[in-house]
């Protein structure tokens, strides 16, 4: 939330490094899902993104050391942990995440980083 409101200067160095992956080369927010293979809610969220044709980065925090480091830097405490740019969603929150993704398509959000 701080990053969305105050920009990257409000984040720690570790958070800035991780959050850089939440934006593309043109500073457009991306959807990033931090989860595991065994989590049923993670599976449901992946299926939702695929069904709605929402491009997302799927970070398995148990299969990748970089994924685990990123998850810990973001102080994750449950699965899935989803980001839409700076916006954070803990757990499976279908309506909220879809609204955030929809907002991105309707409103350009340049210069967030």
XYZ file of N, CA, C and O in Angstrom:
452
model
N 0.825 -1.190 0.000
C 0.000 0.000 0.000
C 0.868 1.251 0.000
O 0.567 2.204 -0.697
N 1.928 1.250 0.789
C 2.800 2.427 0.834
C 3.379 2.732 -0.536
O 3.457 3.884 -0.932
N 3.784 1.684 -1.242
C 4.343 1.884 -2.572
C 3.345 2.509 -3.524
O 3.689 3.365 -4.328
N 2.091 2.102 -3.427
C 1.058 2.630 -4.311
C 0.793 4.101 -4.014
O 0.631 4.907 -4.914
N 0.771 4.449 -2.745
C 0.437 5.819 -2.348
C 1.644 6.750 -2.406
O 1.563 7.853 -2.941
N 2.777 6.287 -1.868
C 3.945 7.155 -1.723
C 5.052 6.893 -2.729
O 6.017 7.646 -2.797
N 4.942 5.817 -3.488
C 5.977 5.487 -4.455
C 7.066 4.629 -3.841
O 7.045 4.303 -2.658
N 8.056 4.300 -4.651
C 9.077 3.342 -4.231
C 9.940 3.827 -3.075
O 10.522 3.030 -2.351
N 10.020 5.132 -2.853
C 10.864 5.641 -1.769
C 10.353 5.213 -0.392
O 11.104 5.253 0.581
N 9.096 4.820 -0.287
C 8.526 4.383 0.990
C 8.855 2.923 1.285
O 8.557 2.435 2.372
N 9.474 2.222 0.335
C 9.765 0.802 0.488
C 11.199 0.574 0.954
O 12.077 1.401 0.702
N 11.426 -0.576 1.588
C 12.789 -0.952 1.936
C 13.531 -1.332 0.659
O 12.918 -1.575 -0.390
N 14.839 -1.443 0.761
C 15.644 -1.821 -0.398
C 15.209 -3.184 -0.935
O 15.049 -3.363 -2.135
N 15.017 -4.140 -0.038
C 14.587 -5.484 -0.456
C 13.225 -5.438 -1.139
O 13.004 -6.120 -2.139
N 12.302 -4.656 -0.588
C 10.971 -4.536 -1.196
C 11.072 -3.898 -2.581
O 10.377 -4.326 -3.506
N 11.916 -2.895 -2.741
C 12.078 -2.245 -4.060
C 12.587 -3.234 -5.090
O 12.129 -3.249 -6.230
N 13.527 -4.078 -4.694
C 14.077 -5.072 -5.626
C 12.978 -6.033 -6.072
O 12.822 -6.313 -7.265
N 12.202 -6.533 -5.120
C 11.122 -7.474 -5.441
C 10.042 -6.780 -6.257
O 9.564 -7.307 -7.266
N 9.646 -5.585 -5.845
C 8.553 -4.876 -6.519
C 8.906 -4.487 -7.955
O 8.010 -4.343 -8.780
N 10.182 -4.366 -8.257
C 10.580 -4.057 -9.638
C 10.049 -5.120 -10.597
O 9.707 -4.822 -11.743
N 9.930 -6.375 -10.119
C 9.401 -7.459 -10.954
C 7.889 -7.393 -11.121
O 7.326 -8.150 -11.894
N 7.247 -6.507 -10.398
C 5.792 -6.365 -10.480
C 5.382 -5.347 -11.538
O 4.204 -5.025 -11.666
N 6.368 -4.867 -12.303
C 6.121 -3.893 -13.370
C 6.912 -4.302 -14.597
O 8.006 -4.851 -14.481
N 6.363 -4.006 -15.785
C 7.084 -4.336 -17.007
C 8.043 -3.196 -17.362
O 8.173 -2.222 -16.615
N 8.681 -3.307 -18.503
C 9.683 -2.319 -18.919
C 9.092 -0.924 -19.128
O 9.803 0.074 -19.046
N 7.792 -0.844 -19.384
C 7.115 0.443 -19.559
C 6.440 0.918 -18.273
O 5.588 1.807 -18.308
N 6.780 0.313 -17.143
C 6.215 0.649 -15.829
C 4.740 0.296 -15.687
O 4.062 0.808 -14.799
N 4.254 -0.572 -16.539
C 2.866 -1.014 -16.406
C 2.800 -2.134 -15.367
O 3.583 -3.082 -15.417
N 1.866 -2.045 -14.406
C 1.756 -3.077 -13.378
C 1.458 -4.451 -13.969
O 0.735 -4.570 -14.947
N 2.058 -5.461 -13.361
C 1.840 -6.848 -13.743
C 1.154 -7.584 -12.608
O 1.170 -7.148 -11.466
N 0.571 -8.727 -12.919
C -0.048 -9.594 -11.919
C 0.973 -10.671 -11.562
O 1.504 -11.352 -12.443
N 1.258 -10.791 -10.260
C 2.223 -11.782 -9.780
C 1.564 -12.584 -8.659
O 1.057 -12.005 -7.702
N 1.576 -13.903 -8.803
C 1.002 -14.798 -7.807
C 2.129 -15.569 -7.133
O 2.906 -16.245 -7.803
N 2.242 -15.424 -5.811
C 3.181 -16.202 -5.011
C 2.380 -17.326 -4.364
O 1.404 -17.059 -3.661
N 2.778 -18.559 -4.625
C 2.024 -19.677 -4.085
C 2.830 -20.957 -4.095
O 4.059 -20.934 -4.230
N 2.124 -22.068 -3.951
C 2.734 -23.404 -3.945
C 1.921 -24.313 -4.853
O 0.812 -23.972 -5.253
N 2.487 -25.451 -5.146
C 1.770 -26.422 -5.985
C 0.654 -27.116 -5.217
O -0.351 -27.495 -5.789
N 0.803 -27.319 -3.911
C -0.161 -28.075 -3.116
C -1.349 -27.249 -2.632
O -2.339 -27.794 -2.186
N -1.277 -25.940 -2.729
C -2.325 -25.051 -2.206
C -3.544 -25.032 -3.139
O -3.446 -24.644 -4.307
N -4.687 -25.442 -2.609
C -5.921 -25.457 -3.397
C -6.374 -24.064 -3.824
O -6.898 -23.890 -4.928
N -6.182 -23.071 -2.972
C -6.569 -21.703 -3.324
C -5.659 -21.144 -4.420
O -6.112 -20.411 -5.302
N -4.386 -21.508 -4.366
C -3.452 -21.095 -5.423
C -3.893 -21.685 -6.764
O -3.902 -20.992 -7.785
N -4.267 -22.957 -6.735
C -4.726 -23.640 -7.949
C -5.978 -22.947 -8.497
O -6.079 -22.685 -9.703
N -6.915 -22.617 -7.617
C -8.142 -21.945 -8.054
C -7.823 -20.585 -8.655
O -8.425 -20.183 -9.658
N -6.872 -19.874 -8.059
C -6.520 -18.561 -8.588
C -5.842 -18.671 -9.949
O -6.121 -17.894 -10.853
N -4.954 -19.648 -10.104
C -4.318 -19.866 -11.410
C -5.382 -20.167 -12.469
O -5.333 -19.630 -13.583
N -6.328 -21.030 -12.114
C -7.392 -21.384 -13.061
C -8.243 -20.170 -13.411
O -8.650 -20.006 -14.562
N -8.508 -19.309 -12.434
C -9.261 -18.085 -12.690
C -8.516 -17.200 -13.687
O -9.107 -16.713 -14.655
N -7.228 -16.998 -13.461
C -6.433 -16.164 -14.361
C -6.420 -16.750 -15.766
O -6.532 -16.019 -16.757
N -6.276 -18.066 -15.864
C -6.261 -18.700 -17.178
C -7.621 -18.590 -17.857
O -7.704 -18.292 -19.050
N -8.688 -18.804 -17.090
C -10.044 -18.706 -17.633
C -10.334 -17.301 -18.155
O -10.922 -17.128 -19.222
N -9.910 -16.295 -17.400
C -10.163 -14.893 -17.769
C -9.091 -14.339 -18.696
O -9.135 -13.176 -19.064
N -8.114 -15.189 -19.055
C -7.021 -14.805 -19.945
C -6.235 -13.606 -19.397
O -5.912 -12.671 -20.126
N -5.963 -13.663 -18.105
C -5.190 -12.629 -17.429
C -3.739 -13.111 -17.362
O -3.448 -14.123 -16.721
N -2.829 -12.414 -18.029
C -1.429 -12.820 -17.945
C -0.909 -12.602 -16.522
O -1.206 -11.586 -15.901
N -0.161 -13.563 -16.021
C 0.371 -13.443 -14.670
C 1.676 -14.204 -14.554
O 1.942 -15.133 -15.310
N 2.479 -13.781 -13.601
C 3.699 -14.517 -13.285
C 3.378 -15.410 -12.101
O 2.872 -14.948 -11.079
N 3.676 -16.678 -12.235
C 3.397 -17.666 -11.201
C 4.708 -18.001 -10.499
O 5.592 -18.621 -11.084
N 4.846 -17.568 -9.250
C 6.063 -17.792 -8.484
C 5.790 -18.867 -7.442
O 5.038 -18.643 -6.496
N 6.392 -20.046 -7.644
C 6.270 -21.135 -6.680
C 7.344 -20.913 -5.626
O 8.536 -21.100 -5.894
N 6.937 -20.527 -4.426
C 7.892 -20.147 -3.391
C 8.645 -21.328 -2.798
O 9.643 -21.136 -2.108
N 8.184 -22.548 -3.080
C 8.888 -23.732 -2.599
C 9.818 -24.322 -3.652
O 10.735 -25.061 -3.317
N 9.614 -23.992 -4.908
C 10.413 -24.561 -5.989
C 11.580 -23.671 -6.388
O 12.449 -24.091 -7.133
N 11.586 -22.445 -5.896
C 12.593 -21.492 -6.325
C 13.131 -20.710 -5.128
O 12.350 -20.149 -4.353
N 14.445 -20.684 -4.994
C 15.053 -19.910 -3.909
C 14.739 -18.422 -4.084
O 14.417 -17.738 -3.115
N 14.774 -17.943 -5.315
C 14.451 -16.533 -5.574
C 13.006 -16.233 -5.191
O 12.698 -15.170 -4.647
N 12.100 -17.183 -5.471
C 10.700 -17.011 -5.098
C 10.521 -16.954 -3.599
O 9.765 -16.129 -3.076
N 11.226 -17.809 -2.873
C 11.147 -17.814 -1.411
C 11.707 -16.517 -0.834
O 11.128 -15.940 0.098
N 12.799 -16.032 -1.396
C 13.395 -14.774 -0.929
C 12.429 -13.622 -1.165
O 12.227 -12.772 -0.286
N 11.809 -13.585 -2.346
C 10.857 -12.514 -2.660
C 9.660 -12.568 -1.712
O 9.236 -11.542 -1.167
N 9.131 -13.755 -1.509
C 7.974 -13.945 -0.618
C 8.307 -13.475 0.793
O 7.508 -12.784 1.435
N 9.474 -13.823 1.276
C 9.894 -13.402 2.615
C 10.131 -11.894 2.683
O 9.788 -11.263 3.682
N 10.688 -11.317 1.635
C 10.907 -9.863 1.605
C 9.582 -9.114 1.671
O 9.501 -8.025 2.250
N 8.544 -9.715 1.098
C 7.212 -9.098 1.108
C 6.437 -9.467 2.370
O 5.267 -9.091 2.512
N 7.088 -10.196 3.266
C 6.493 -10.621 4.528
C 5.206 -11.421 4.305
O 4.190 -11.200 4.968
N 5.279 -12.344 3.347
C 4.149 -13.217 3.068
C 3.847 -14.106 4.255
O 4.751 -14.546 4.962
N 2.552 -14.369 4.453
C 2.151 -15.224 5.579
C 0.910 -16.026 5.229
O -0.038 -16.080 5.984
N 0.904 -16.612 4.083
C -0.218 -17.418 3.629
C -0.236 -17.449 2.117
O 0.467 -16.681 1.462
N -1.045 -18.352 1.585
C -1.106 -18.527 0.126
C -2.545 -18.443 -0.348
O -3.436 -18.839 0.390
N -2.755 -17.982 -1.531
C -1.795 -17.282 -2.370
C -1.590 -15.844 -1.893
O -2.443 -15.282 -1.211
N -0.463 -15.287 -2.282
C -0.191 -13.867 -2.099
C -0.100 -13.301 -3.504
O 0.735 -13.737 -4.291
N -0.987 -12.395 -3.839
C -1.065 -11.871 -5.201
C -0.843 -10.373 -5.191
O -1.341 -9.665 -4.319
N -0.095 -9.931 -6.178
C 0.124 -8.495 -6.376
C -0.365 -8.110 -7.762
O -0.150 -8.831 -8.736
N -1.007 -6.956 -7.827
C -1.332 -6.299 -9.089
C -0.595 -4.969 -8.989
O -1.067 -4.034 -8.350
N 0.620 -4.931 -9.561
C 1.491 -3.783 -9.333
C 1.839 -3.729 -7.858
O 2.367 -4.681 -7.292
N 1.538 -2.609 -7.215
C 1.780 -2.461 -5.776
C 0.641 -3.026 -4.923
O 0.799 -3.213 -3.731
N -0.515 -3.253 -5.523
C -1.677 -3.689 -4.744
C -1.534 -5.139 -4.317
O -1.306 -6.018 -5.137
N -1.698 -5.376 -3.028
C -1.468 -6.681 -2.421
C -2.790 -7.332 -2.007
O -3.660 -6.680 -1.428
N -2.892 -8.639 -2.299
C -4.079 -9.413 -1.944
C -3.626 -10.710 -1.288
O -2.984 -11.537 -1.920
N -3.954 -10.876 -0.024
C -3.632 -12.105 0.691
C -4.826 -13.045 0.638
O -5.950 -12.651 0.921
N -4.586 -14.275 0.214
C -5.668 -15.241 0.101
C -6.346 -15.164 -1.260
O -5.975 -14.391 -2.130
N -7.346 -15.995 -1.420
C -8.086 -16.058 -2.688
C -9.230 -15.050 -2.621
O -10.251 -15.296 -1.987
N -9.033 -13.916 -3.255
C -10.018 -12.827 -3.245
C -10.403 -12.493 -4.687
O -10.003 -11.472 -5.230
N -11.183 -13.379 -5.254
C -11.517 -13.310 -6.680
C -12.043 -11.945 -7.101
O -11.504 -11.317 -8.013
N -13.092 -11.456 -6.459
C -13.731 -10.208 -6.885
C -12.778 -9.023 -6.757
O -12.712 -8.168 -7.660
N -12.040 -8.958 -5.667
C -11.124 -7.832 -5.454
C -9.992 -7.821 -6.475
O -9.622 -6.765 -6.998
N -9.442 -8.987 -6.748
C -8.334 -9.070 -7.701
C -8.816 -8.757 -9.109
O -8.177 -8.004 -9.844
N -9.962 -9.303 -9.487
C -10.502 -9.015 -10.817
C -10.805 -7.524 -10.973
O -10.577 -6.948 -12.037
N -11.298 -6.878 -9.919
C -11.563 -5.438 -9.968
C -10.265 -4.667 -10.155
O -10.218 -3.696 -10.930
N -9.202 -5.075 -9.475
C -7.913 -4.395 -9.615
C -7.355 -4.566 -11.026
O -6.840 -3.617 -11.616
N -7.469 -5.770 -11.570
C -7.004 -6.022 -12.935
C -7.835 -5.210 -13.922
O -7.298 -4.596 -14.853
N -9.144 -5.170 -13.724
C -10.025 -4.397 -14.594
C -9.671 -2.917 -14.541
O -9.653 -2.237 -15.560
N -9.365 -2.419 -13.358
C -8.978 -1.018 -13.191
C -7.716 -0.704 -13.985
O -7.597 0.362 -14.579
N -6.789 -1.643 -14.034
C -5.556 -1.437 -14.792
C -5.823 -1.272 -16.279
O -5.163 -0.489 -16.944
N -6.776 -2.039 -16.783
C -7.048 -1.976 -18.215
C -7.785 -0.694 -18.600
O -7.711 -0.257 -19.735
N -8.471 -0.098 -17.647
C -9.242 1.107 -17.948
C -8.484 2.389 -17.653
O -8.773 3.413 -18.236
N -7.528 2.329 -16.748
C -6.847 3.536 -16.317
C -5.340 3.323 -16.388
O -4.791 2.522 -15.631
N -4.650 4.061 -17.263
C -3.195 3.919 -17.304
C -2.591 4.385 -15.986
O -3.046 5.368 -15.408
N -1.589 3.652 -15.503
C -0.962 3.999 -14.222
C 0.517 4.180 -14.401
O 1.336 3.520 -13.769
N 0.911 5.082 -15.239
C 2.317 5.320 -15.479
C 2.950 5.997 -14.272
O 2.284 6.610 -13.462
N 4.245 5.901 -14.189
C 5.059 6.564 -13.163
C 4.742 6.097 -11.745
O 4.904 6.855 -10.813
N 4.284 4.874 -11.576
C 4.054 4.361 -10.221
C 5.369 3.972 -9.565
O 5.465 3.989 -8.364
N 6.347 3.597 -10.365
C 7.622 3.196 -9.763
C 8.382 4.430 -9.559
O 9.301 4.837 -9.414
